[in-house]
CSV table of C-alpha atoms and ligand atoms in Angstrom, one decimal:
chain,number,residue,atom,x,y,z
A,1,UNK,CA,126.5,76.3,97.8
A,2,UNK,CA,123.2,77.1,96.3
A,3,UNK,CA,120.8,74.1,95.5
A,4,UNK,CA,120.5,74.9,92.2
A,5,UNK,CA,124.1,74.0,91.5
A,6,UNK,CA,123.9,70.1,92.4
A,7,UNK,CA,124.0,68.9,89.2
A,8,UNK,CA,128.0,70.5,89.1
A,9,UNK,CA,130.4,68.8,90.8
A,10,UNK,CA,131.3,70.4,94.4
A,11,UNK,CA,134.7,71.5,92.4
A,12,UNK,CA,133.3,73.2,89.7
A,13,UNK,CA,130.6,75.1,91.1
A,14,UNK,CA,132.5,76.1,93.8
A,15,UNK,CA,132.5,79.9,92.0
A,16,UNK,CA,129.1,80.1,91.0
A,17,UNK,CA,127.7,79.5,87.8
A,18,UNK,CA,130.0,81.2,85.7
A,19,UNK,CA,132.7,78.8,86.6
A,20,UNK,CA,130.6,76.0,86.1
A,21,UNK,CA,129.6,77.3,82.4
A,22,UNK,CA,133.4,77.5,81.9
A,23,UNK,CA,134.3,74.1,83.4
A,24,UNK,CA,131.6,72.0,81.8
A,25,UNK,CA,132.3,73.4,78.3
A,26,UNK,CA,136.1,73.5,78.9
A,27,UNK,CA,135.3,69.4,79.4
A,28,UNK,CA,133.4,69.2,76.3
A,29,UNK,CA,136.7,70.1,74.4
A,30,UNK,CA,138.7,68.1,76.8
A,31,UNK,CA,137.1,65.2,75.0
A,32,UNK,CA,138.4,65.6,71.5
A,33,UNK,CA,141.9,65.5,72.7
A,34,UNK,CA,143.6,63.2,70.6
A,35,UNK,CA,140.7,63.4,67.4
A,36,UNK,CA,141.9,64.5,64.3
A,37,UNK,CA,139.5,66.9,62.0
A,38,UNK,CA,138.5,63.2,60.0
A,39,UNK,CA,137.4,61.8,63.7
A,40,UNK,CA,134.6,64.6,64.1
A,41,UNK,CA,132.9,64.7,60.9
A,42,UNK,CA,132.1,61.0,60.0
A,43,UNK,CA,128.6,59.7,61.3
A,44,UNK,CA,129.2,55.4,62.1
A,45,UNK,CA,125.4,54.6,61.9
A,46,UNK,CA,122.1,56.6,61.9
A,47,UNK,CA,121.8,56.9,66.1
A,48,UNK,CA,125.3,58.4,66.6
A,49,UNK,CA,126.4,62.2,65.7
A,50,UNK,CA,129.9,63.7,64.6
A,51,UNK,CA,132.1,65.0,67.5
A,52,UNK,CA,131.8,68.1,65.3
A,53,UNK,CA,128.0,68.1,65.9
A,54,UNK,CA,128.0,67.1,69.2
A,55,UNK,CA,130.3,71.2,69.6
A,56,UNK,CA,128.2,72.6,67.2
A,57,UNK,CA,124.7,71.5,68.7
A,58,UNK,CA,125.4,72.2,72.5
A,59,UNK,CA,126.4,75.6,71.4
A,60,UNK,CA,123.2,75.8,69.2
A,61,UNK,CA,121.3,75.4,72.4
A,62,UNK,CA,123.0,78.3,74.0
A,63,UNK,CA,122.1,80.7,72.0
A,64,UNK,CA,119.0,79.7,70.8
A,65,UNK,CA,117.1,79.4,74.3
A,66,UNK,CA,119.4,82.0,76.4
A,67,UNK,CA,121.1,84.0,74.3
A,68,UNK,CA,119.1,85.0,71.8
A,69,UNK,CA,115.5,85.4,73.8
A,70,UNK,CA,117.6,86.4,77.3
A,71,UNK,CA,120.7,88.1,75.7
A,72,UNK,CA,119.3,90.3,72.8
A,73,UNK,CA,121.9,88.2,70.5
A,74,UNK,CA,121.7,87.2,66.6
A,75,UNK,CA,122.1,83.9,65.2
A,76,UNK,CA,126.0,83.5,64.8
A,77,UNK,CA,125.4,82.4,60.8
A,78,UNK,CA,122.0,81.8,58.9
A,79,UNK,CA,120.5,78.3,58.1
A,80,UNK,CA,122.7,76.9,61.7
A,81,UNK,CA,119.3,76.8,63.5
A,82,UNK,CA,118.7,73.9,60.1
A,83,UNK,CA,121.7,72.2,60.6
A,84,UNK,CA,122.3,72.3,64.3
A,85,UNK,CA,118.5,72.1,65.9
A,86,UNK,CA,118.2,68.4,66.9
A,87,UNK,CA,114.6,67.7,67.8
A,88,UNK,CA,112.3,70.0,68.3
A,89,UNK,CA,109.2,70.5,66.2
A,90,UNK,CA,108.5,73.9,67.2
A,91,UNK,CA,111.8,75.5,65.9
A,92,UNK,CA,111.1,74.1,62.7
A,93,UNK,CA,112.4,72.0,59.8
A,94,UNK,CA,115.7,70.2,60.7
A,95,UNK,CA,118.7,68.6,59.0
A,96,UNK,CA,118.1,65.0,59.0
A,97,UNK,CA,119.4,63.0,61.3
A,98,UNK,CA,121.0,60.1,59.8
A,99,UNK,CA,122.8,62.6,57.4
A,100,UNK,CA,124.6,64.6,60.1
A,101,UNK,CA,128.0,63.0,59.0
A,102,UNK,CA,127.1,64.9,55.7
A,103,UNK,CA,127.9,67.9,56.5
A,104,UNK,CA,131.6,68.5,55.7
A,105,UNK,CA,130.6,72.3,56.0
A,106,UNK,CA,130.7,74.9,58.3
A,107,UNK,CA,134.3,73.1,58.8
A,108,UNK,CA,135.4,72.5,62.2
A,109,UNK,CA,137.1,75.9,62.8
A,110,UNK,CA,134.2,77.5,62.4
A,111,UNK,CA,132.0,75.6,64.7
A,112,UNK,CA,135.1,76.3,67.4
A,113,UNK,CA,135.4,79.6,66.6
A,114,UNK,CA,131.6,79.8,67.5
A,115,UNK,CA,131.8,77.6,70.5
A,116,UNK,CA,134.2,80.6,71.5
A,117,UNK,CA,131.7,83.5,70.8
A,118,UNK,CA,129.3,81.6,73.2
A,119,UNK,CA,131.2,81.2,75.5
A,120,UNK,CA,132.4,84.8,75.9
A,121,UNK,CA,128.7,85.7,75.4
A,122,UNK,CA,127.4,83.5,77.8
A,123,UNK,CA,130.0,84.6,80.5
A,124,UNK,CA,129.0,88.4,79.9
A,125,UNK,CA,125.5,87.4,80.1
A,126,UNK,CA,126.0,85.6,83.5
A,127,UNK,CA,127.5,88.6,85.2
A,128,UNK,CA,125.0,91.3,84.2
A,129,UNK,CA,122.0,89.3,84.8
A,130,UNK,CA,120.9,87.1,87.5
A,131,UNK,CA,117.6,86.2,87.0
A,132,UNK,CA,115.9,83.0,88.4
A,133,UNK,CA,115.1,82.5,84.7
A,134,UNK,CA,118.8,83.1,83.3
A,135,UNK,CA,120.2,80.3,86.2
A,136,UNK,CA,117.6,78.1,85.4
A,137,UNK,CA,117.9,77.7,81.3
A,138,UNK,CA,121.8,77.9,82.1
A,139,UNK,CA,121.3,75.3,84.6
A,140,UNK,CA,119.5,72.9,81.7
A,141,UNK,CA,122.1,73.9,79.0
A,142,UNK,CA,125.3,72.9,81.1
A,143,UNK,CA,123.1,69.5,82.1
A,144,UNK,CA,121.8,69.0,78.3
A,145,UNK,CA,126.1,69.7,77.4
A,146,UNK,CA,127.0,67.0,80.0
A,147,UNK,CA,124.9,64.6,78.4
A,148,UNK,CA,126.3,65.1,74.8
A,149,UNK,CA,129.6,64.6,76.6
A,150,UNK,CA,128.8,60.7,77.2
A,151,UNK,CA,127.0,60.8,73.9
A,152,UNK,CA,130.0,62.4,72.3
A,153,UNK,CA,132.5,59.3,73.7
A,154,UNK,CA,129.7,56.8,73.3
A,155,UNK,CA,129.4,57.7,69.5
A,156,UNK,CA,133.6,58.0,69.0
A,157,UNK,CA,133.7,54.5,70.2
A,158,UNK,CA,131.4,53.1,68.0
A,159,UNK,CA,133.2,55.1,64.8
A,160,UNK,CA,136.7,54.3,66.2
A,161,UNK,CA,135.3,50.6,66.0
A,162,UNK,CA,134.7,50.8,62.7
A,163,UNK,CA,138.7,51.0,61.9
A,164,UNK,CA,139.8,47.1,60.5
A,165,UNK,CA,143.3,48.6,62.0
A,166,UNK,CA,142.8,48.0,65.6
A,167,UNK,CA,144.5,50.3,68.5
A,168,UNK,CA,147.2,49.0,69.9
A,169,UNK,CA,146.7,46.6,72.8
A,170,UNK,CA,147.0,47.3,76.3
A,171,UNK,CA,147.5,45.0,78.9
A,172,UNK,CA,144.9,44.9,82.1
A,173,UNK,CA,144.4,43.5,84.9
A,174,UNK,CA,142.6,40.4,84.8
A,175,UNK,CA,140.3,39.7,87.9
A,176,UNK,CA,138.4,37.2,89.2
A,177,UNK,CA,134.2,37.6,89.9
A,178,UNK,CA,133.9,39.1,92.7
A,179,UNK,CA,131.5,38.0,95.1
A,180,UNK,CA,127.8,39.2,95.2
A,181,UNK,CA,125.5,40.0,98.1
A,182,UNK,CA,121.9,40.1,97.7
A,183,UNK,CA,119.9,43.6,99.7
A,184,UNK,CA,116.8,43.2,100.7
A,185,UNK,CA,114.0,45.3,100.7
A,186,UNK,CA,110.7,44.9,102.6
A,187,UNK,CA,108.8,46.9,99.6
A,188,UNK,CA,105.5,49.0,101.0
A,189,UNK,CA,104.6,52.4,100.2
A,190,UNK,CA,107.4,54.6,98.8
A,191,UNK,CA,108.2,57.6,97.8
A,192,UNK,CA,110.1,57.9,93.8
A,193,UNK,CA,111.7,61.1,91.8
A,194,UNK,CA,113.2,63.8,92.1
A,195,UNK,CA,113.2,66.1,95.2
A,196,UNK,CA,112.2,70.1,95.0
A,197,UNK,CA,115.6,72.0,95.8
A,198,UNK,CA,118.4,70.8,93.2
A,199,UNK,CA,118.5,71.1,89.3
A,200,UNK,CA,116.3,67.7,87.9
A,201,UNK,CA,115.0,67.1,84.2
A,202,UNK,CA,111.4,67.1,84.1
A,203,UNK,CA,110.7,63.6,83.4
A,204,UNK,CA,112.7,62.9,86.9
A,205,UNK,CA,109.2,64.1,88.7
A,206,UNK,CA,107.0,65.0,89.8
A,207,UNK,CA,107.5,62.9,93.1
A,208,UNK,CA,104.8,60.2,94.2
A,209,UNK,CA,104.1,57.3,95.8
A,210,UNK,CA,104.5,53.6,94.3
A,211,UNK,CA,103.8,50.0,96.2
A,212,UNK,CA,106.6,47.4,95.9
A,213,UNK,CA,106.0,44.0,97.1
A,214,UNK,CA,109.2,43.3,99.1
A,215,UNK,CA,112.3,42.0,96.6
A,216,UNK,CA,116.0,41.9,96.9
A,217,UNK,CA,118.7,43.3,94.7
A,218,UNK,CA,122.0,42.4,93.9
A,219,UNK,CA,124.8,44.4,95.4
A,220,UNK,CA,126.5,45.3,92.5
A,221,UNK,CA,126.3,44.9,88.5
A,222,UNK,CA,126.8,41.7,86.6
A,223,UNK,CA,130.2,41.1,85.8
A,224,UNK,CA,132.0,39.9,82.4
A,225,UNK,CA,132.9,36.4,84.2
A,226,UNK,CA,129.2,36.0,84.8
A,227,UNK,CA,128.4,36.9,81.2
A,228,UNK,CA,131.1,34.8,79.6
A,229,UNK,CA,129.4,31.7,81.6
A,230,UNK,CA,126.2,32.9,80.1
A,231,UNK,CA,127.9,32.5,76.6
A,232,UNK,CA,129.2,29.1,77.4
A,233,UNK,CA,125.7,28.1,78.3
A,234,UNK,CA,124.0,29.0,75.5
A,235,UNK,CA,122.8,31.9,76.6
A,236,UNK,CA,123.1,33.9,72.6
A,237,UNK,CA,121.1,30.6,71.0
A,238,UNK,CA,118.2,29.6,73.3
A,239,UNK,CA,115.4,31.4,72.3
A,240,UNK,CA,113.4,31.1,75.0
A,241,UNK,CA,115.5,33.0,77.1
A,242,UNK,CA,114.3,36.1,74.8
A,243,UNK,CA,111.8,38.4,74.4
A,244,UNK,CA,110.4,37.9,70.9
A,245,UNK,CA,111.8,41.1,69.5
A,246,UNK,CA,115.4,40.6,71.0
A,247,UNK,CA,115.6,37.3,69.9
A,248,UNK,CA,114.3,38.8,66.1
A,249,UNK,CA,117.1,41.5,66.7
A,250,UNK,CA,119.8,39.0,67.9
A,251,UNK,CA,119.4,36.6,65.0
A,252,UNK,CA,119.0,39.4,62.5
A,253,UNK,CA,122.4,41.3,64.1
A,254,UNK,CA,124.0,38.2,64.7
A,255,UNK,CA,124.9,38.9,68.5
A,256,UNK,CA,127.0,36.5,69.8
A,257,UNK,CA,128.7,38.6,73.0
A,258,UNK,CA,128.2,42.2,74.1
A,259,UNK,CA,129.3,44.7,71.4
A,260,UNK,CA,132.8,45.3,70.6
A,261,UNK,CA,133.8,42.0,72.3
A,262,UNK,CA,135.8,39.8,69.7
A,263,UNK,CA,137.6,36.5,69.6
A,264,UNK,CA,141.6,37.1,69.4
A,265,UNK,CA,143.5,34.4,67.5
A,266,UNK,CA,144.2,33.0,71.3
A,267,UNK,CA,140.6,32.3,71.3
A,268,UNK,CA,139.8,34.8,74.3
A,269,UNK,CA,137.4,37.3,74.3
A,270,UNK,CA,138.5,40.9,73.7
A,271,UNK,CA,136.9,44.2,74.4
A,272,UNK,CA,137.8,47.2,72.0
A,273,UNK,CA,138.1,50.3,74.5
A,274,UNK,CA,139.1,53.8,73.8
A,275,UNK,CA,142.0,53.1,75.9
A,276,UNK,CA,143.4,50.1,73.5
A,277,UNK,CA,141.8,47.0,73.1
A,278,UNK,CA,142.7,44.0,76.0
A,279,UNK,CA,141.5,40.7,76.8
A,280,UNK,CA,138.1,40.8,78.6
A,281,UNK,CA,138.2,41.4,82.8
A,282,UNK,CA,135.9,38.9,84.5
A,283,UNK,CA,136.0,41.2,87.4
A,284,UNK,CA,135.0,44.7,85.1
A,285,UNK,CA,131.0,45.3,84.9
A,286,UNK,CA,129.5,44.0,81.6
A,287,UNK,CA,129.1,47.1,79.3
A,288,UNK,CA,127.7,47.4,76.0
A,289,UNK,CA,124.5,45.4,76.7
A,290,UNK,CA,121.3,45.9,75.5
A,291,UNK,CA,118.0,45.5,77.1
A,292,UNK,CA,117.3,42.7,75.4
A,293,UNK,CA,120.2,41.0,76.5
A,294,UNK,CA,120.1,41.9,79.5
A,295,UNK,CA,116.7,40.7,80.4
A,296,UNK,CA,117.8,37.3,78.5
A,297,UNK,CA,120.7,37.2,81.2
A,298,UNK,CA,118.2,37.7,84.2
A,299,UNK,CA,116.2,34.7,83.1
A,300,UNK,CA,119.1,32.9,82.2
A,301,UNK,CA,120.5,33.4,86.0
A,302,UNK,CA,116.8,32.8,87.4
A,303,UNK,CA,116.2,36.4,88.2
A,304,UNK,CA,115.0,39.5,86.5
A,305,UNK,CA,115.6,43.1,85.6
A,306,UNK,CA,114.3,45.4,88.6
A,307,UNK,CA,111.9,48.2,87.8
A,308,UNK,CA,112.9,51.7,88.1
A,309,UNK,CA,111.2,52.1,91.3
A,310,UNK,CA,113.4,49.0,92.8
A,311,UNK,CA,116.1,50.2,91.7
A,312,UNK,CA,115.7,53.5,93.1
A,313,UNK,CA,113.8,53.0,96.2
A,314,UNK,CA,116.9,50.0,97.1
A,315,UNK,CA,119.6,52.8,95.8
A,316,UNK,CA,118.9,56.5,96.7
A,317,UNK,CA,121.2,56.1,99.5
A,318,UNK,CA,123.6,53.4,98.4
A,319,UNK,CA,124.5,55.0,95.0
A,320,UNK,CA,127.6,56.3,95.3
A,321,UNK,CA,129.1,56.5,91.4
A,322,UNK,CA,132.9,57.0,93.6
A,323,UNK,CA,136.1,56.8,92.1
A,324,UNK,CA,134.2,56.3,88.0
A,325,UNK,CA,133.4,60.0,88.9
A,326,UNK,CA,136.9,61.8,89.6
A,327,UNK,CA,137.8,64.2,88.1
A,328,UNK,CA,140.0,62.2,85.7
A,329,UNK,CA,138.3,61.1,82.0
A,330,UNK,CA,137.6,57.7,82.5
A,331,UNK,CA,136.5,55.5,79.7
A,332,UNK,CA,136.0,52.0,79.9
A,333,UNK,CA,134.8,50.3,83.0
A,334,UNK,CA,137.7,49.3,85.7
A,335,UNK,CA,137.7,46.0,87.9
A,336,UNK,CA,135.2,45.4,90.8
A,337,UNK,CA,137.2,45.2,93.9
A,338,UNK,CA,134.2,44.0,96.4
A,339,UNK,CA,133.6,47.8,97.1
A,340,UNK,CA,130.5,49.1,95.9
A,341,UNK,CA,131.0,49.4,91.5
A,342,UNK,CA,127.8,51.8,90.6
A,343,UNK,CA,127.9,54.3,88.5
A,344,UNK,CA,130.6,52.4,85.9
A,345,UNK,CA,127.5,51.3,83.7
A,346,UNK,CA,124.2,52.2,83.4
A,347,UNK,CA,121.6,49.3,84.4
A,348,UNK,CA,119.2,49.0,82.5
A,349,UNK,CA,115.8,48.5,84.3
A,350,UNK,CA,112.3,46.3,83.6
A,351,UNK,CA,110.7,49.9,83.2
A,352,UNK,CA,109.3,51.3,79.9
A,353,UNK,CA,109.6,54.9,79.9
A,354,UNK,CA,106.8,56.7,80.5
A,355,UNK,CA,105.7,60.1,82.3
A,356,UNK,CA,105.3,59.8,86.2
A,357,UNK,CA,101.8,60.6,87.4
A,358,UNK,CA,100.6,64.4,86.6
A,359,UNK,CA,103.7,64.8,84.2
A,360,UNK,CA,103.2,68.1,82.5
A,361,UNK,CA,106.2,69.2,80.0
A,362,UNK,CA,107.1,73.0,80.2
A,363,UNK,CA,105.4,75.3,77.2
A,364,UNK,CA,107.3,75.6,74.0
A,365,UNK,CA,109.7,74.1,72.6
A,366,UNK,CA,111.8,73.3,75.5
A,367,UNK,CA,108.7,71.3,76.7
A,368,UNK,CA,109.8,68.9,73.7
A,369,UNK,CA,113.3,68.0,75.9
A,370,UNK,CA,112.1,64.9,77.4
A,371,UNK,CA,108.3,64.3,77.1
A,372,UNK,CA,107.9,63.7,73.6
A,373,UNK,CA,110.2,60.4,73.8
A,374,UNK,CA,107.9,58.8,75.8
A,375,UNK,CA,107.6,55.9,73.5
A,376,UNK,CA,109.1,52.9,72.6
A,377,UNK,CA,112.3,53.2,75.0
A,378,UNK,CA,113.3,51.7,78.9
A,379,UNK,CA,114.4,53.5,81.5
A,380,UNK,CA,118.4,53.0,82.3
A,381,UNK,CA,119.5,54.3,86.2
A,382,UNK,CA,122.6,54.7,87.6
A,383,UNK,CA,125.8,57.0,85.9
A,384,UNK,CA,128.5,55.2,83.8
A,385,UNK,CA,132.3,56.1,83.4
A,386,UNK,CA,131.3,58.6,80.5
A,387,UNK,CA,128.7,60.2,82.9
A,388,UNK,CA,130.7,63.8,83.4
A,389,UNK,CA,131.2,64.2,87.3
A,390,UNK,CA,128.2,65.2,89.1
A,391,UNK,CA,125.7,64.7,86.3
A,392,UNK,CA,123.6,62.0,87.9
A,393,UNK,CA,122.0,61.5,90.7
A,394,UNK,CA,119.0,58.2,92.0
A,395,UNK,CA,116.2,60.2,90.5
A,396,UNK,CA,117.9,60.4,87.0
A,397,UNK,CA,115.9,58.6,84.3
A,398,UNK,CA,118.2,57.9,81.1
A,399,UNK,CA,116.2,55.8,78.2
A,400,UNK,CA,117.5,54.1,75.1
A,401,UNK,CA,115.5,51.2,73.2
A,402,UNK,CA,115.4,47.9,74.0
A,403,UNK,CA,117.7,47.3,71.4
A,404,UNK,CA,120.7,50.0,72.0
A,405,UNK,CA,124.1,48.7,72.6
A,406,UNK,CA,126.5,51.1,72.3
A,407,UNK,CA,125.7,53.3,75.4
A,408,UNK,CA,127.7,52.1,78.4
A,409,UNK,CA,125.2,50.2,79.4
A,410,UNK,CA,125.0,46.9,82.1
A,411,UNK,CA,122.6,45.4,84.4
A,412,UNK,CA,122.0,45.1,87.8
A,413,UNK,CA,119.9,41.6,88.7
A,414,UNK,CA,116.9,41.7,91.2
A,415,UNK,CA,114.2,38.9,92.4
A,416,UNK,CA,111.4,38.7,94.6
A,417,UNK,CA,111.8,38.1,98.0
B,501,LIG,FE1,120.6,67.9,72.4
């Protein structure tokens, strides 16, 4: 299997590229299963899209940077490269983003019936032309689709939350914590990001050195049993716990437990999940934590958050994302069994992002993917369950602010040896 294709899973690049083009926007519409036309068009808050823009953007990409340049195509409809361009400055004015949930029009048959004309475009394309430059922009559009998949499930959860009429429940296994082990790591001279050979996003190199003093880190991610003790001690109303802005942000959110947890009229704690919502696992990763409370958690428990260079140095051959990855749609977070649990949540890290040493962006406008968000945000590492199969890998930097809760995010603890 060519290098290139890494980013696939084993099963879907198995035929090459065009197969992986097919399966990763095949599992793109896989997603909406079960969303009515009203699920895809309303926007829940500023930061989150519509299902229906999540289609119509990934498809936007296609044929702006491939097929149009690469394929001698035209622009499906006028005015799209408006509504459908998300960032970049180069391209031109945009739609804004907090209005995305706006736009009742082009309706959702339309933006299908486009997704379709890529697709078949984008297939014919692949088989007359194998150019180094074709497989690499293909390579970055089926990577950029997969990670508007967990966007796309991130965001319908946060909507679906909105509903006062809750999903039905569903009953779940209720664990106990599981135990936690402690690895250590001498620290010394290493070696971080991304390897030459396999698809990576810029900002995942280029590779250098970094000196760690030697630490430890814990064997798997904090669990809700831990967290719920963290709420019986106090942890959402002693300020100095927080940083000042999370504490600002907590009081002026009111944040009393991760995000979509709830008490029930039994007085337990529930979770909302896309799969019904249940009493809260002790045993299941936290999930829906923000920065903020996460570092507030690692003083609480008299540790802290490890950079990204701990946490990848201690991981690169430890993270194995397992069963979260199959091929099945996961989404929520299952039980820790003792085995290892990465790659349920992402952990968020002590790191701000920022570009590795010698960083350059490309030229153009896809040089304004990754390096222009270089403020403001950490770095997250790891995969979570909406991470599609084979998307991930230790070198991958994700990024939110401090402040964002509704990615599936956790934490991983670390201290200084
Ligand atoms: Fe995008």
């Amino acid at each position: 299997m060519p290098d290139a294709y890494a980013m696939i899973s084993e099963e879907e690049s198995a035929s090459g590229l065009g197969a992986a083009f097919r399966a990763v926007r095949d599992r793109t519409l896989a997603l909406t299963a079960g969303l009515g036309p009203e699920d895809m068009v309303v926007q829940s808050m500023p930061d989150t899209s519509p299902t229906k823009w999540h289609l119509a953007h990934t498809s936007w990409f296609f044929e702006h940077f491939i097929l149009i340049p690469l394929g001698g195509g035209k622009m499906w409809r006028p005015g799209w490269d408006y509504l459908f361009n998300s960032y970049y400055e180069a391209l031109g004015p945009r739609h804004p983003r907090p209005a995305r949930g706006l736009l009742t029009r082009p309706p959702l048959a339309e933006v299908l019936a486009w997704r379709a004309h890529i697709d078949s475009a984008m297939e014919d394309l692949l088989t007359r032309d194998n150019s180094p430059e074709l497989t690499a922009l293909t390579l970055l559009g089926l990577s950029h689709e997969q990670q508007h998949q967990e966007l796309l499930l991130t965001d319908i959860k946060h909507l679906l939350a909105q509903n006062p009429l809750r999903p039905l429940a569903a009953t779940a296994p209720r664990g106990t914590i599981p135990s936690l082990g402690w690895i250590d790591h001498p620290g010394g001279l290493m070696e971080v990001g991304c390897r030459s050979g396999g698809f990576a996003f810029d900002n995942e190199g280029p590779r250098h050195h970094v000196w760690l003093a030697p630490f430890q880190i814990a064997d798997r991610p904090v669990c809700n049993g831990e967290w719920l003790r963290f709420m019986a001690d106090g942890g959402y109303s002693t300020p100095s716990l927080w940083l000042s802005d999370g504490w600002a942000r907590a009081q002026a959110e009111g944040w009393e437990a991760p995000l979509y947890w709830y008490q029930g009229e039994d007085d337990r704690w529930w979770t909302f999940t896309l799969e019904g919502c249940r009493p809260v696992d002790p045993a299941e990763p936290v999930c829906h934590v923000s920065q903020f409370e996460a570092d507030a958690f690692a003083r609480w428990a008299g540790t802290r958050l490890p950079t990204e260079a701990e946490w990848e140095t201690a991981m690169q051959h430890r993270f194995n994302p397992g069963p979260a990855f199959g091929s099945a749609i996961r989404r929520h977070p299952f039980s820790m069994n003792g085995a290892d649990a990465g790659g349920q949540v992402w952990e968020w890290t002590a790191s701000a992002y920022l570009p590795y040493p010698a960083y350059r962006p490309a030229e153009g406008a896809i040089g304004e993917y990754n390096g222009k968000f270089m403020s403001g945000q950490m770095v997250l590492r790891g995969a979570s369950i909406a991470t599609p199969p084979g998307h991930s890998r230790p070198s991958y930097r994700n990024f939110f602010p401090p402040h964002a809760r509704w990615q599936f995010s956790g934490l991983r603890v670390a201290r200084d040896a």
